[in-house]
Short mmCIF file of C-alpha atoms in Angstrom, two decimals:
data_model
loop_
_atom_site.label_atom_id
_atom_site.label_comp_id
_atom_site.label_asym_id
_atom_site.label_seq_id
_atom_site.Cartn_x
_atom_site.Cartn_y
_atom_site.Cartn_z
CA MET A 1 80.78 74.31 171.76
CA HIS A 2 83.17 76.50 169.76
CA ARG A 3 83.18 73.95 166.93
CA LEU A 4 79.34 74.00 166.79
CA GLN A 5 79.33 77.79 166.83
CA ARG A 6 81.83 77.87 163.94
CA CYS A 7 79.69 75.44 161.97
CA LEU A 8 76.60 77.59 162.49
CA TRP A 9 78.43 80.79 161.54
CA TYR A 10 80.27 79.59 158.44
CA GLY A 11 78.78 76.28 157.21
CA SER A 12 75.52 77.13 155.46
CA GLY A 13 74.87 80.38 153.64
CA VAL A 14 71.48 80.63 155.35
CA PHE A 15 72.81 80.11 158.88
CA ARG A 16 75.73 82.42 158.16
CA HIS A 17 73.25 85.12 157.23
CA LEU A 18 71.29 84.50 160.44
CA ALA A 19 74.49 84.69 162.47
CA ASP A 20 75.54 87.95 160.83
CA THR A 21 72.19 89.69 161.22
CA ILE A 22 70.58 88.30 164.39
CA TRP A 23 72.92 86.37 166.63
CA ARG A 24 76.25 88.15 166.35
CA PRO A 25 75.32 90.84 168.94
CA PHE A 26 74.70 88.07 171.50
CA LEU A 27 77.92 86.20 170.73
CA LYS A 28 80.38 88.74 172.10
CA SER A 29 80.81 86.85 175.41
CA PRO A 30 80.91 83.18 176.49
CA ALA A 31 77.71 83.56 178.52
CA ARG A 32 75.85 85.13 175.67
CA SER A 33 77.34 82.52 173.35
CA SER A 34 75.94 79.65 175.38
CA ALA A 35 72.54 81.30 175.66
CA ALA A 36 72.46 82.00 171.97
CA PHE A 37 73.33 78.41 171.14
CA LEU A 38 70.53 77.07 173.37
CA VAL A 39 67.98 79.42 171.76
CA LEU A 40 69.13 78.50 168.27
CA ALA A 41 69.10 74.78 169.02
CA PHE A 42 65.54 75.12 170.37
CA LEU A 43 64.41 76.88 167.20
CA LEU A 44 66.00 74.22 165.00
CA VAL A 45 64.33 71.37 166.84
CA SER A 46 60.97 73.15 166.72
CA ALA A 47 61.32 73.81 163.00
CA PHE A 48 62.24 70.18 162.33
CA HIS A 49 59.26 68.94 164.36
CA SER A 50 56.87 71.33 162.59
CA THR A 51 58.15 70.21 159.21
CA ARG A 52 57.54 66.56 160.06
CA LEU A 53 54.03 67.39 161.27
CA LEU A 54 53.22 69.33 158.12
CA ASP A 55 54.61 66.56 155.95
CA SER A 56 52.61 63.94 157.80
CA SER A 57 49.44 66.03 157.61
CA ALA A 58 49.80 66.63 153.87
CA SER A 59 50.54 62.98 153.29
CA SER A 60 47.46 61.90 155.24
CA SER A 61 45.12 64.31 153.46
CA SER A 62 46.33 63.37 149.98
CA SER A 63 45.55 59.65 150.22
CA SER A 64 44.30 57.38 152.97
CA SER A 65 46.30 54.52 151.53
CA SER A 66 49.63 56.28 151.86
CA ILE A 67 49.98 56.02 155.65
CA SER A 68 52.73 53.44 155.44
CA ALA A 69 54.62 55.29 152.67
CA ALA A 70 58.13 56.46 153.38
CA PRO A 71 58.39 60.13 154.49
CA ARG A 72 59.57 62.56 151.82
CA PRO A 73 63.14 63.77 152.20
CA ILE A 74 63.76 67.21 153.63
CA VAL A 75 64.96 69.58 150.91
CA ASN A 76 68.34 71.19 151.45
CA ILE A 77 67.44 74.83 150.84
CA ALA A 78 71.07 75.78 150.51
CA THR A 79 71.64 73.70 147.36
CA SER A 80 68.31 72.81 145.71
CA HIS A 81 67.15 76.20 144.39
CA VAL A 82 67.28 76.37 140.56
CA TYR A 83 67.69 79.88 139.23
CA PRO A 84 66.03 80.55 135.83
CA ARG A 85 68.43 80.96 132.93
CA LYS A 86 68.81 84.59 132.01
CA PRO A 87 67.17 85.11 128.60
CA ARG A 88 69.61 85.85 125.81
CA LYS A 89 69.30 89.44 124.66
CA LYS A 90 68.71 89.57 120.92
CA LEU A 91 71.45 91.44 119.10
CA GLU A 92 70.24 93.87 116.44
CA ILE A 93 72.32 95.48 113.70
CA PRO A 94 70.49 98.59 112.45
CA LEU A 95 71.25 100.28 109.16
CA ASP A 96 73.67 103.11 109.90
CA CYS A 97 73.05 105.40 106.94
CA ALA A 98 73.90 108.50 108.95
CA SER A 99 77.55 107.53 109.33
CA TYR A 100 77.76 105.82 105.94
CA ASN A 101 76.63 108.68 103.72
CA PRO A 102 79.39 111.17 104.60
CA SER A 103 82.22 108.62 104.53
CA ARG A 104 80.90 106.08 101.99
CA THR A 105 82.65 103.33 103.93
CA CYS A 106 81.07 100.29 105.53
CA PRO A 107 80.71 100.35 109.33
CA SER A 108 83.69 98.90 111.17
CA ASN A 109 81.60 97.60 114.07
CA TYR A 110 79.84 94.83 112.16
CA PRO A 111 80.10 91.69 114.31
CA THR A 112 82.30 89.03 112.73
CA SER A 113 81.63 86.63 115.57
CA LEU A 114 79.24 86.31 118.48
CA PRO A 115 80.18 86.36 122.17
CA PRO A 116 79.31 83.17 124.07
CA GLU A 117 76.21 84.67 125.69
CA GLN A 118 74.82 85.56 122.25
CA ARG A 119 75.40 82.19 120.60
CA PRO A 120 72.30 80.06 120.02
CA ASP A 121 71.93 76.62 121.54
CA PRO A 122 73.44 74.01 119.17
CA SER A 123 70.62 71.63 120.08
CA SER A 124 68.17 74.06 118.46
CA ALA A 125 69.32 72.99 114.98
CA ALA A 126 66.61 71.06 113.14
CA ALA A 127 67.10 68.75 110.17
CA CYS A 128 67.27 70.45 106.77
CA PRO A 129 64.65 69.59 104.13
CA GLU A 130 65.41 66.85 101.63
CA TYR A 131 66.31 69.21 98.78
CA PHE A 132 69.45 70.28 100.65
CA ARG A 133 71.00 66.97 99.62
CA TRP A 134 71.38 68.31 96.07
CA ILE A 135 74.14 70.59 97.38
CA HIS A 136 76.43 67.56 97.39
CA GLU A 137 75.43 66.66 93.83
CA ASP A 138 76.11 70.17 92.54
CA LEU A 139 79.59 70.18 94.06
CA LYS A 140 80.44 66.58 93.14
CA PRO A 141 82.51 67.56 90.02
CA TRP A 142 85.15 68.99 92.41
CA ALA A 143 84.84 66.49 95.26
CA ARG A 144 88.00 64.59 94.24
CA THR A 145 90.21 67.36 92.81
CA GLY A 146 89.12 70.37 94.80
CA ILE A 147 88.78 73.85 93.30
CA THR A 148 91.94 75.68 92.22
CA ARG A 149 92.36 79.38 91.60
CA ASP A 150 92.83 78.63 87.93
CA ALA A 151 89.42 76.94 87.79
CA VAL A 152 87.76 79.95 89.41
CA GLU A 153 89.48 82.34 86.99
CA ARG A 154 88.23 80.31 84.02
CA ALA A 155 84.64 80.90 85.24
CA ARG A 156 85.14 84.64 84.73
CA ARG A 157 84.39 84.38 80.99
CA THR A 158 80.62 84.87 81.44
CA ALA A 159 80.40 85.99 85.08
CA ASN A 160 78.73 89.23 86.09
CA PHE A 161 80.74 89.56 89.29
CA ARG A 162 83.30 87.94 91.58
CA LEU A 163 82.38 87.72 95.25
CA ALA A 164 85.04 87.41 97.94
CA ILE A 165 84.17 86.86 101.59
CA VAL A 166 87.20 87.46 103.78
CA GLY A 167 87.01 87.78 107.56
CA GLY A 168 83.21 87.83 107.48
CA ARG A 169 83.05 90.84 105.13
CA ALA A 170 82.00 90.91 101.47
CA TYR A 171 83.99 92.34 98.55
CA VAL A 172 82.70 92.51 94.97
CA GLU A 173 84.53 92.92 91.67
CA THR A 174 82.01 93.74 88.93
CA TYR A 175 82.66 92.61 85.35
CA ARG A 176 79.38 93.44 83.58
CA LYS A 177 75.96 94.72 84.61
CA ALA A 178 73.20 92.13 84.91
CA PHE A 179 69.72 92.43 83.44
CA GLN A 180 67.56 94.72 85.57
CA THR A 181 68.53 94.36 89.26
CA ARG A 182 69.33 90.65 89.36
CA ASP A 183 72.89 91.22 90.52
CA VAL A 184 71.83 93.90 93.00
CA PHE A 185 69.33 91.73 94.86
CA THR A 186 71.49 88.62 94.64
CA LEU A 187 74.28 90.50 96.41
CA TRP A 188 71.77 92.00 98.82
CA GLY A 189 70.68 88.48 99.76
CA ILE A 190 74.27 87.38 100.39
CA LEU A 191 74.82 90.41 102.64
CA GLN A 192 71.74 89.44 104.65
CA LEU A 193 73.19 85.97 105.05
CA LEU A 194 76.31 87.51 106.60
CA ARG A 195 74.11 89.50 108.99
CA ARG A 196 72.16 86.38 109.91
CA TYR A 197 75.27 84.26 110.56
CA PRO A 198 78.09 86.71 111.38
CA GLY A 199 81.52 85.12 111.34
CA GLN A 200 80.15 81.71 110.36
CA VAL A 201 80.48 81.96 106.57
CA PRO A 202 84.07 80.97 105.72
CA ASP A 203 86.49 82.84 103.48
CA LEU A 204 85.85 82.15 99.80
CA GLU A 205 85.93 83.49 96.25
CA LEU A 206 83.33 82.65 93.63
CA MET A 207 82.10 83.75 90.20
CA PHE A 208 78.40 84.47 89.61
CA ASP A 209 76.52 84.59 86.29
CA CYS A 210 73.05 86.21 86.44
CA VAL A 211 71.92 85.10 82.96
CA ASP A 212 69.11 82.52 82.82
CA TRP A 213 70.61 79.58 80.94
CA PRO A 214 73.51 77.44 82.23
CA VAL A 215 76.76 77.37 80.21
CA ILE A 216 79.20 74.89 81.81
CA HIS A 217 78.57 71.87 79.55
CA SER A 218 79.57 68.62 81.21
CA ARG A 219 80.59 66.95 77.90
CA LEU A 220 83.61 69.28 77.71
CA TYR A 221 85.03 67.98 80.98
CA ARG A 222 84.95 64.22 80.50
CA GLY A 223 87.80 61.85 79.89
CA PRO A 224 91.20 61.21 81.49
CA SER A 225 92.84 64.34 80.04
CA ALA A 226 89.94 66.72 80.71
CA THR A 227 90.51 69.76 82.90
CA SER A 228 88.46 70.48 85.99
CA PRO A 229 85.28 72.41 85.12
CA PRO A 230 85.12 76.07 86.19
CA PRO A 231 82.79 76.52 89.20
CA LEU A 232 80.16 79.05 88.15
CA PHE A 233 77.15 80.02 90.26
CA ARG A 234 73.78 80.88 88.70
CA TYR A 235 70.05 80.47 89.29
CA CYS A 236 69.35 77.24 87.41
CA GLY A 237 70.89 74.18 85.78
CA ASP A 238 69.98 71.24 83.59
CA ASP A 239 71.08 67.65 83.12
CA ALA A 240 73.73 68.59 80.53
CA THR A 241 75.52 71.28 82.55
CA LEU A 242 77.52 71.68 85.77
CA ASP A 243 76.55 75.21 86.86
CA ILE A 244 76.06 75.52 90.64
CA VAL A 245 72.49 76.57 91.41
CA PHE A 246 71.83 79.35 93.93
CA PRO A 247 68.59 80.98 95.18
CA ASP A 248 67.44 83.62 92.70
CA TRP A 249 67.27 87.36 93.27
CA SER A 250 63.44 87.48 93.57
CA PHE A 251 63.57 86.05 97.10
CA TRP A 252 64.57 89.60 98.13
CA GLY A 253 62.23 91.34 95.68
CA TRP A 254 61.84 92.11 91.99
CA PRO A 255 61.21 95.86 91.79
CA GLU A 256 60.87 96.00 87.99
CA VAL A 257 57.61 94.01 88.16
CA ASN A 258 56.63 95.00 91.72
CA ILE A 259 57.01 91.51 93.21
CA LYS A 260 57.63 91.70 96.95
CA PRO A 261 60.36 89.87 98.85
CA TRP A 262 59.40 86.23 99.40
CA GLU A 263 58.98 86.54 103.18
CA SER A 264 56.28 89.20 102.75
CA LEU A 265 54.75 87.69 99.63
CA SER A 266 54.45 84.22 101.17
CA ARG A 267 52.38 85.72 103.99
CA ASP A 268 50.13 87.40 101.41
CA LEU A 269 49.75 84.10 99.54
CA LYS A 270 48.72 82.32 102.75
CA GLU A 271 45.98 84.90 103.23
CA GLY A 272 45.04 84.73 99.54
CA ASN A 273 44.56 80.98 99.83
CA LYS A 274 41.90 81.53 102.49
CA ARG A 275 39.74 83.83 100.38
CA VAL A 276 38.33 81.12 98.12
CA LYS A 277 38.24 77.47 99.20
CA TRP A 278 39.60 75.01 96.66
CA MET A 279 36.20 73.41 96.00
CA ASP A 280 34.69 76.84 95.30
CA ARG A 281 37.39 77.97 92.89
CA GLU A 282 37.12 78.31 89.12
CA PRO A 283 37.39 74.76 87.69
CA HIS A 284 39.86 75.80 84.99
CA ALA A 285 43.63 76.02 84.46
CA TYR A 286 45.04 79.55 84.70
CA TRP A 287 48.22 81.10 83.34
CA LYS A 288 49.34 84.70 83.10
CA GLY A 289 52.79 85.73 81.92
CA ASN A 290 55.00 87.00 79.15
CA PRO A 291 54.67 84.69 76.11
CA ALA A 292 57.29 86.56 74.08
CA VAL A 293 60.29 85.07 75.90
CA ALA A 294 59.96 81.50 74.57
CA ALA A 295 58.38 79.55 71.72
CA THR A 296 56.89 77.05 74.17
CA ARG A 297 54.90 79.85 75.81
CA GLN A 298 53.66 81.10 72.45
CA ASP A 299 52.50 77.56 71.74
CA LEU A 300 50.61 77.62 75.05
CA LEU A 301 48.43 80.46 73.72
CA ARG A 302 46.77 77.96 71.39
CA CYS A 303 45.21 76.30 74.44
CA ASN A 304 43.10 79.32 75.34
CA VAL A 305 39.33 79.05 75.23
CA SER A 306 37.75 79.98 71.89
CA ASP A 307 34.43 79.74 70.08
CA GLU A 308 35.50 76.43 68.57
CA GLN A 309 37.22 74.73 71.50
CA ASP A 310 37.52 74.82 75.28
CA TRP A 311 40.67 73.13 76.53
CA ASN A 312 39.81 73.98 80.16
CA ALA A 313 42.50 76.68 80.11
CA ARG A 314 42.33 80.45 80.66
CA ILE A 315 45.52 82.00 79.25
CA PHE A 316 46.44 85.70 79.63
CA ALA A 317 49.40 87.55 78.13
CA GLN A 318 51.04 89.94 80.59
CA ASP A 319 51.93 93.41 79.31
CA TRP A 320 54.36 94.62 81.95
CA ILE A 321 54.72 98.11 80.47
CA ARG A 322 50.98 98.76 80.64
CA GLU A 323 50.80 97.05 84.02
CA SER A 324 53.45 99.37 85.47
CA GLN A 325 51.56 102.40 84.12
CA GLN A 326 48.38 101.18 85.85
CA GLY A 327 50.09 100.58 89.19
CA TYR A 328 50.29 96.76 89.00
CA LYS A 329 46.60 96.44 89.92
CA GLN A 330 46.13 93.29 87.81
CA SER A 331 49.33 91.48 88.82
CA ASP A 332 48.90 90.98 92.57
CA LEU A 333 49.90 87.34 92.94
CA ALA A 334 47.93 86.83 96.15
CA ASN A 335 44.72 87.72 94.28
CA GLN A 336 45.33 85.06 91.62
CA CYS A 337 44.70 82.04 93.87
CA ILE A 338 41.10 81.68 92.65
CA HIS A 339 41.51 78.78 90.21
CA ARG A 340 41.75 75.10 91.04
CA TYR A 341 44.63 74.70 88.57
CA LYS A 342 47.56 76.91 87.64
CA ILE A 343 49.98 76.28 84.78
CA TYR A 344 53.76 76.51 85.16
CA ILE A 345 55.75 76.77 81.94
CA GLU A 346 59.39 77.73 81.51
CA GLY A 347 60.52 80.89 79.78
CA SER A 348 63.91 81.22 78.11
CA ALA A 349 65.03 78.86 80.89
CA TRP A 350 63.55 78.19 84.34
CA SER A 351 61.10 80.78 85.72
CA VAL A 352 60.94 82.37 89.16
CA SER A 353 57.14 82.05 88.92
CA GLU A 354 57.22 78.40 89.99
CA LYS A 355 57.32 79.10 93.72
CA TYR A 356 54.38 81.51 93.42
CA ILE A 357 52.33 78.94 91.52
CA LEU A 358 53.15 76.14 93.95
CA ALA A 359 52.17 78.28 96.94
CA CYS A 360 48.61 78.93 95.72
CA ASP A 361 46.90 75.70 96.92
CA SER A 362 46.01 75.14 93.25
CA VAL A 363 47.10 72.02 91.41
CA ALA A 364 50.28 73.03 89.59
CA LEU A 365 50.11 71.79 85.99
CA VAL A 366 53.82 71.68 85.11
CA VAL A 367 54.62 71.61 81.41
CA LYS A 368 57.61 69.27 81.04
CA PRO A 369 60.57 71.30 82.40
CA HIS A 370 64.13 71.21 81.08
CA TYR A 371 65.75 73.23 83.88
CA TYR A 372 65.84 73.05 87.66
CA ASP A 373 66.57 75.53 90.40
CA PHE A 374 67.85 74.76 93.90
CA PHE A 375 64.64 73.20 95.26
CA THR A 376 62.64 71.81 92.34
CA ARG A 377 64.57 68.54 92.01
CA SER A 378 62.79 67.29 95.14
CA LEU A 379 59.30 67.89 93.72
CA MET A 380 57.52 64.65 92.80
CA PRO A 381 54.94 64.23 90.00
CA VAL A 382 51.38 63.44 91.13
CA HIS A 383 52.37 64.35 94.69
CA HIS A 384 53.46 68.00 94.34
CA TYR A 385 52.29 68.68 90.78
CA TRP A 386 50.61 67.21 87.71
CA PRO A 387 52.86 66.64 84.68
CA ILE A 388 51.80 68.15 81.32
CA ARG A 389 53.10 66.95 77.96
CA GLU A 390 55.27 69.47 76.15
CA ASP A 391 54.39 68.24 72.65
CA ASP A 392 50.60 68.11 73.18
CA LYS A 393 49.89 70.81 75.76
CA CYS A 394 46.24 71.54 75.05
CA ARG A 395 44.93 67.98 75.20
CA SER A 396 47.16 67.27 78.21
CA ILE A 397 45.78 70.30 80.09
CA LYS A 398 42.17 69.37 79.28
CA PHE A 399 42.68 65.84 80.58
CA ALA A 400 44.38 67.09 83.77
CA VAL A 401 41.49 69.44 84.56
CA ASP A 402 38.84 66.84 83.77
CA TRP A 403 40.66 64.28 85.92
CA GLY A 404 40.96 66.73 88.81
CA ASN A 405 37.32 67.79 88.65
CA SER A 406 36.35 64.10 88.71
CA HIS A 407 38.75 63.33 91.60
CA LYS A 408 38.40 66.50 93.66
CA GLN A 409 39.80 65.16 96.93
CA LYS A 410 42.91 63.75 95.26
CA ALA A 411 43.45 66.90 93.21
CA HIS A 412 43.03 69.09 96.28
CA ALA A 413 45.62 66.97 98.10
CA ILE A 414 48.15 67.58 95.31
CA GLY A 415 47.59 71.33 95.52
CA LYS A 416 47.91 71.26 99.30
CA ALA A 417 51.15 69.27 99.17
CA ALA A 418 52.65 71.85 96.83
CA SER A 419 51.62 74.86 98.90
CA THR A 420 52.85 73.21 102.10
CA PHE A 421 56.21 72.63 100.44
CA ALA A 422 56.46 76.20 99.14
CA LEU A 423 55.27 77.94 102.30
CA GLU A 424 56.91 75.69 104.91
CA GLU A 425 59.98 74.03 103.39
CA LEU A 426 60.88 77.15 101.42
CA ARG A 427 60.69 79.65 104.27
CA MET A 428 63.29 82.41 104.15
CA ASP A 429 65.19 81.01 107.13
CA LEU A 430 65.61 77.78 105.16
CA VAL A 431 66.63 79.68 102.02
CA TYR A 432 69.37 81.33 104.08
CA ASP A 433 70.38 77.95 105.48
CA TYR A 434 70.63 76.53 101.95
CA MET A 435 72.92 79.42 101.00
CA PHE A 436 74.92 78.91 104.19
CA HIS A 437 75.53 75.21 103.61
CA LEU A 438 76.22 75.62 99.89
CA LEU A 439 78.87 78.29 100.54
CA ASN A 440 80.39 76.31 103.41
CA GLU A 441 80.66 73.13 101.36
CA TYR A 442 82.04 75.12 98.42
CA ALA A 443 84.67 76.80 100.63
CA LYS A 444 85.86 73.39 101.89
CA LEU A 445 86.82 72.51 98.30
CA LEU A 446 89.01 75.58 97.69
CA ARG A 447 92.69 74.73 97.27
CA PHE A 448 93.88 78.33 97.60
CA LYS A 449 93.68 81.09 100.16
CA PRO A 450 90.88 83.57 99.32
CA VAL A 451 91.97 87.21 99.19
CA VAL A 452 90.32 90.55 98.49
CA PRO A 453 90.59 91.20 94.72
CA GLU A 454 92.58 94.31 93.83
CA LYS A 455 89.67 95.99 92.06
CA ALA A 456 86.98 94.84 94.48
CA VAL A 457 84.76 97.16 96.50
CA GLU A 458 83.54 96.30 99.98
CA PHE A 459 79.80 95.72 100.05
CA CYS A 460 77.61 95.99 103.13
CA SER A 461 73.91 96.65 103.66
CA GLU A 462 74.61 100.39 104.00
CA HIS A 463 76.54 100.41 100.72
CA MET A 464 73.41 99.17 98.93
CA ALA A 465 70.35 100.37 100.86
CA CYS A 466 71.53 103.86 101.80
CA GLN A 467 72.08 104.74 98.14
CA ALA A 468 68.92 103.08 96.81
CA ASN A 469 65.59 104.75 96.19
CA GLY A 470 62.05 103.90 95.15
CA PRO A 471 60.96 100.24 95.12
CA GLU A 472 64.59 99.06 95.41
CA LYS A 473 65.04 100.82 98.74
CA LYS A 474 61.60 99.71 99.91
CA PHE A 475 62.30 96.04 99.19
CA MET A 476 65.77 96.22 100.76
CA GLU A 477 64.37 97.69 103.95
CA GLU A 478 61.59 95.10 103.92
CA SER A 479 63.98 92.15 103.53
CA LEU A 480 66.70 93.47 105.85
CA VAL A 481 67.90 90.88 108.37
CA LYS A 482 67.70 92.75 111.65
CA GLY A 483 70.35 90.73 113.46
CA PRO A 484 71.91 87.29 114.04
CA ALA A 485 69.66 84.24 114.00
CA ASP A 486 68.31 82.80 117.24
CA THR A 487 69.04 79.27 116.07
CA TYR A 488 71.83 77.34 114.43
CA PRO A 489 71.55 76.56 110.72
CA CYS A 490 69.65 73.35 110.08
CA LYS A 491 71.65 70.11 109.93
CA LEU A 492 72.82 69.31 106.41
CA PRO A 493 71.73 65.80 105.35
CA PRO A 494 74.28 63.42 103.79
CA PRO A 495 74.76 62.98 100.03
CA TYR A 496 72.62 60.62 98.01
CA ASP A 497 74.15 57.26 97.23
CA ALA A 498 73.80 55.89 93.69
CA PRO A 499 70.84 53.57 94.44
CA SER A 500 68.90 56.42 96.09
CA LEU A 501 69.41 58.72 93.11
CA TYR A 502 68.37 55.95 90.76
CA ALA A 503 65.23 55.29 92.83
CA ILE A 504 64.27 58.99 92.73
CA ARG A 505 64.64 59.16 88.96
CA ARG A 506 62.72 55.92 88.47
CA ARG A 507 59.89 57.13 90.70
CA LYS A 508 59.56 60.35 88.70
CA GLU A 509 59.66 58.54 85.37
CA ASN A 510 57.09 55.97 86.46
CA SER A 511 54.71 58.62 87.78
CA ILE A 512 54.89 60.57 84.52
CA LYS A 513 54.38 57.39 82.44
CA GLN A 514 51.36 56.53 84.57
CA VAL A 515 49.76 59.91 83.86
CA GLU A 516 50.52 59.61 80.15
CA MET A 517 48.87 56.17 80.10
CA TRP A 518 45.73 57.55 81.81
CA GLU A 519 45.72 60.39 79.31
CA ARG A 520 45.92 58.06 76.29
CA LYS A 521 43.05 55.95 77.61
CA TYR A 522 41.00 59.10 78.20
CA TRP A 523 41.40 60.32 74.62
CA ASP A 524 40.98 56.85 73.16
CA GLY A 525 37.66 56.59 74.99
CA LEU A 526 36.48 59.96 73.70
CA ASN A 527 37.48 59.15 70.14
CA LYS A 528 35.57 55.84 70.21
CA SER A 529 32.46 57.51 71.49
#
């Protein structure tokens, strides 16, 4: 009897609660104890019998053929309840300009790591897009030797600044001012990366050059006695150089020409694409830009429509000074998605305009490029864009437009593939993940301990945004990362092997040769007629 009473009092949490609240007053004497036990036993038997009756009734009503089925097990209410997981509270890191302005020092409470309850689920990491694989190619020159401090110092010759990340905080040593605000918004983007992934970007030192054209020529670092090339970051590269490509400043805004941060602008472009359906758009090729920066762009002006000839192109020279005076009314990129075809042509090197052109649902007519940025090496001719001859632009553009207007469904599919790539695979969270993986892989190659340079200044979001004004401040506030990411960075894919790289190059070459063959037949047919 005493053993049964002890089991009822202390065994199950439910029965213990009943004992504490109902039965304990009756269990102060042996007589009351026996009576209480009989009452409790009666209730238990009754409850068990009722449960079996209910179970049998429910089973009978659900299906007449289930009479002989085995009875369902009785659920153990003490152990089967599943409590919902408490939602993770999102951590936000607001700009603290009030405390920054008097002291001019970065806040000391920036998180450099996340507590366990704030860390995202590792299983939430998706696979990175294909273009992330070029990270391995860009860092391959140092894969065997690593990167020494001497190599980094040799990259200083043309660098605009040295960036050091130590203990999750950023320090910048400035060597020379960049054109416009390229350096400002590049550094702003790196600071947002640190806010997005606090404590996850490793210690490193790097040199950054904000000029357009790459300068680390691979021919100077060949042979058994050659030194290791200096690792220099910039916005673009080409097949003859070893510069490490990094997302350009315009992803966080270009105030000098009133181009919004990419996250906002990509939303505008999505809406702009809906205004005029592809089939209803102007059946011409459109380009608007500054022709003064390159001879190839000046040559493009010859392809404009005239009284003598219509090459299916509508070319407009952009006067940024006049445009700024008129409030940028004629340069809203989201309002320019009204043509079936848009021309991309390089400037003094690569151009930031490529992502805006690709995102427009129009067929991108890409004049043969000589430079690449961090994502364009994964674009495929005739799938993402239509290749245009550099040495015969006008005739090549006319053929492309005539072909597209005769094969509307196929042309529309090319434009859609490009905009899907630009708006989905080039989202800002993926741009940050590209930066994250590039810096992580770079840091693994360092053969020295990164330190804060003697002349460096600590940079944080307050250091930049609290002192900014006008469009600069507006774009910084607009592109501010509010707090740590809810997900892990995407999973970096493995490097290309030699056969895969060869197959990619062959596919591109064959696609371009196919288009050139079609083009020759087109003009041969016209000449014969």
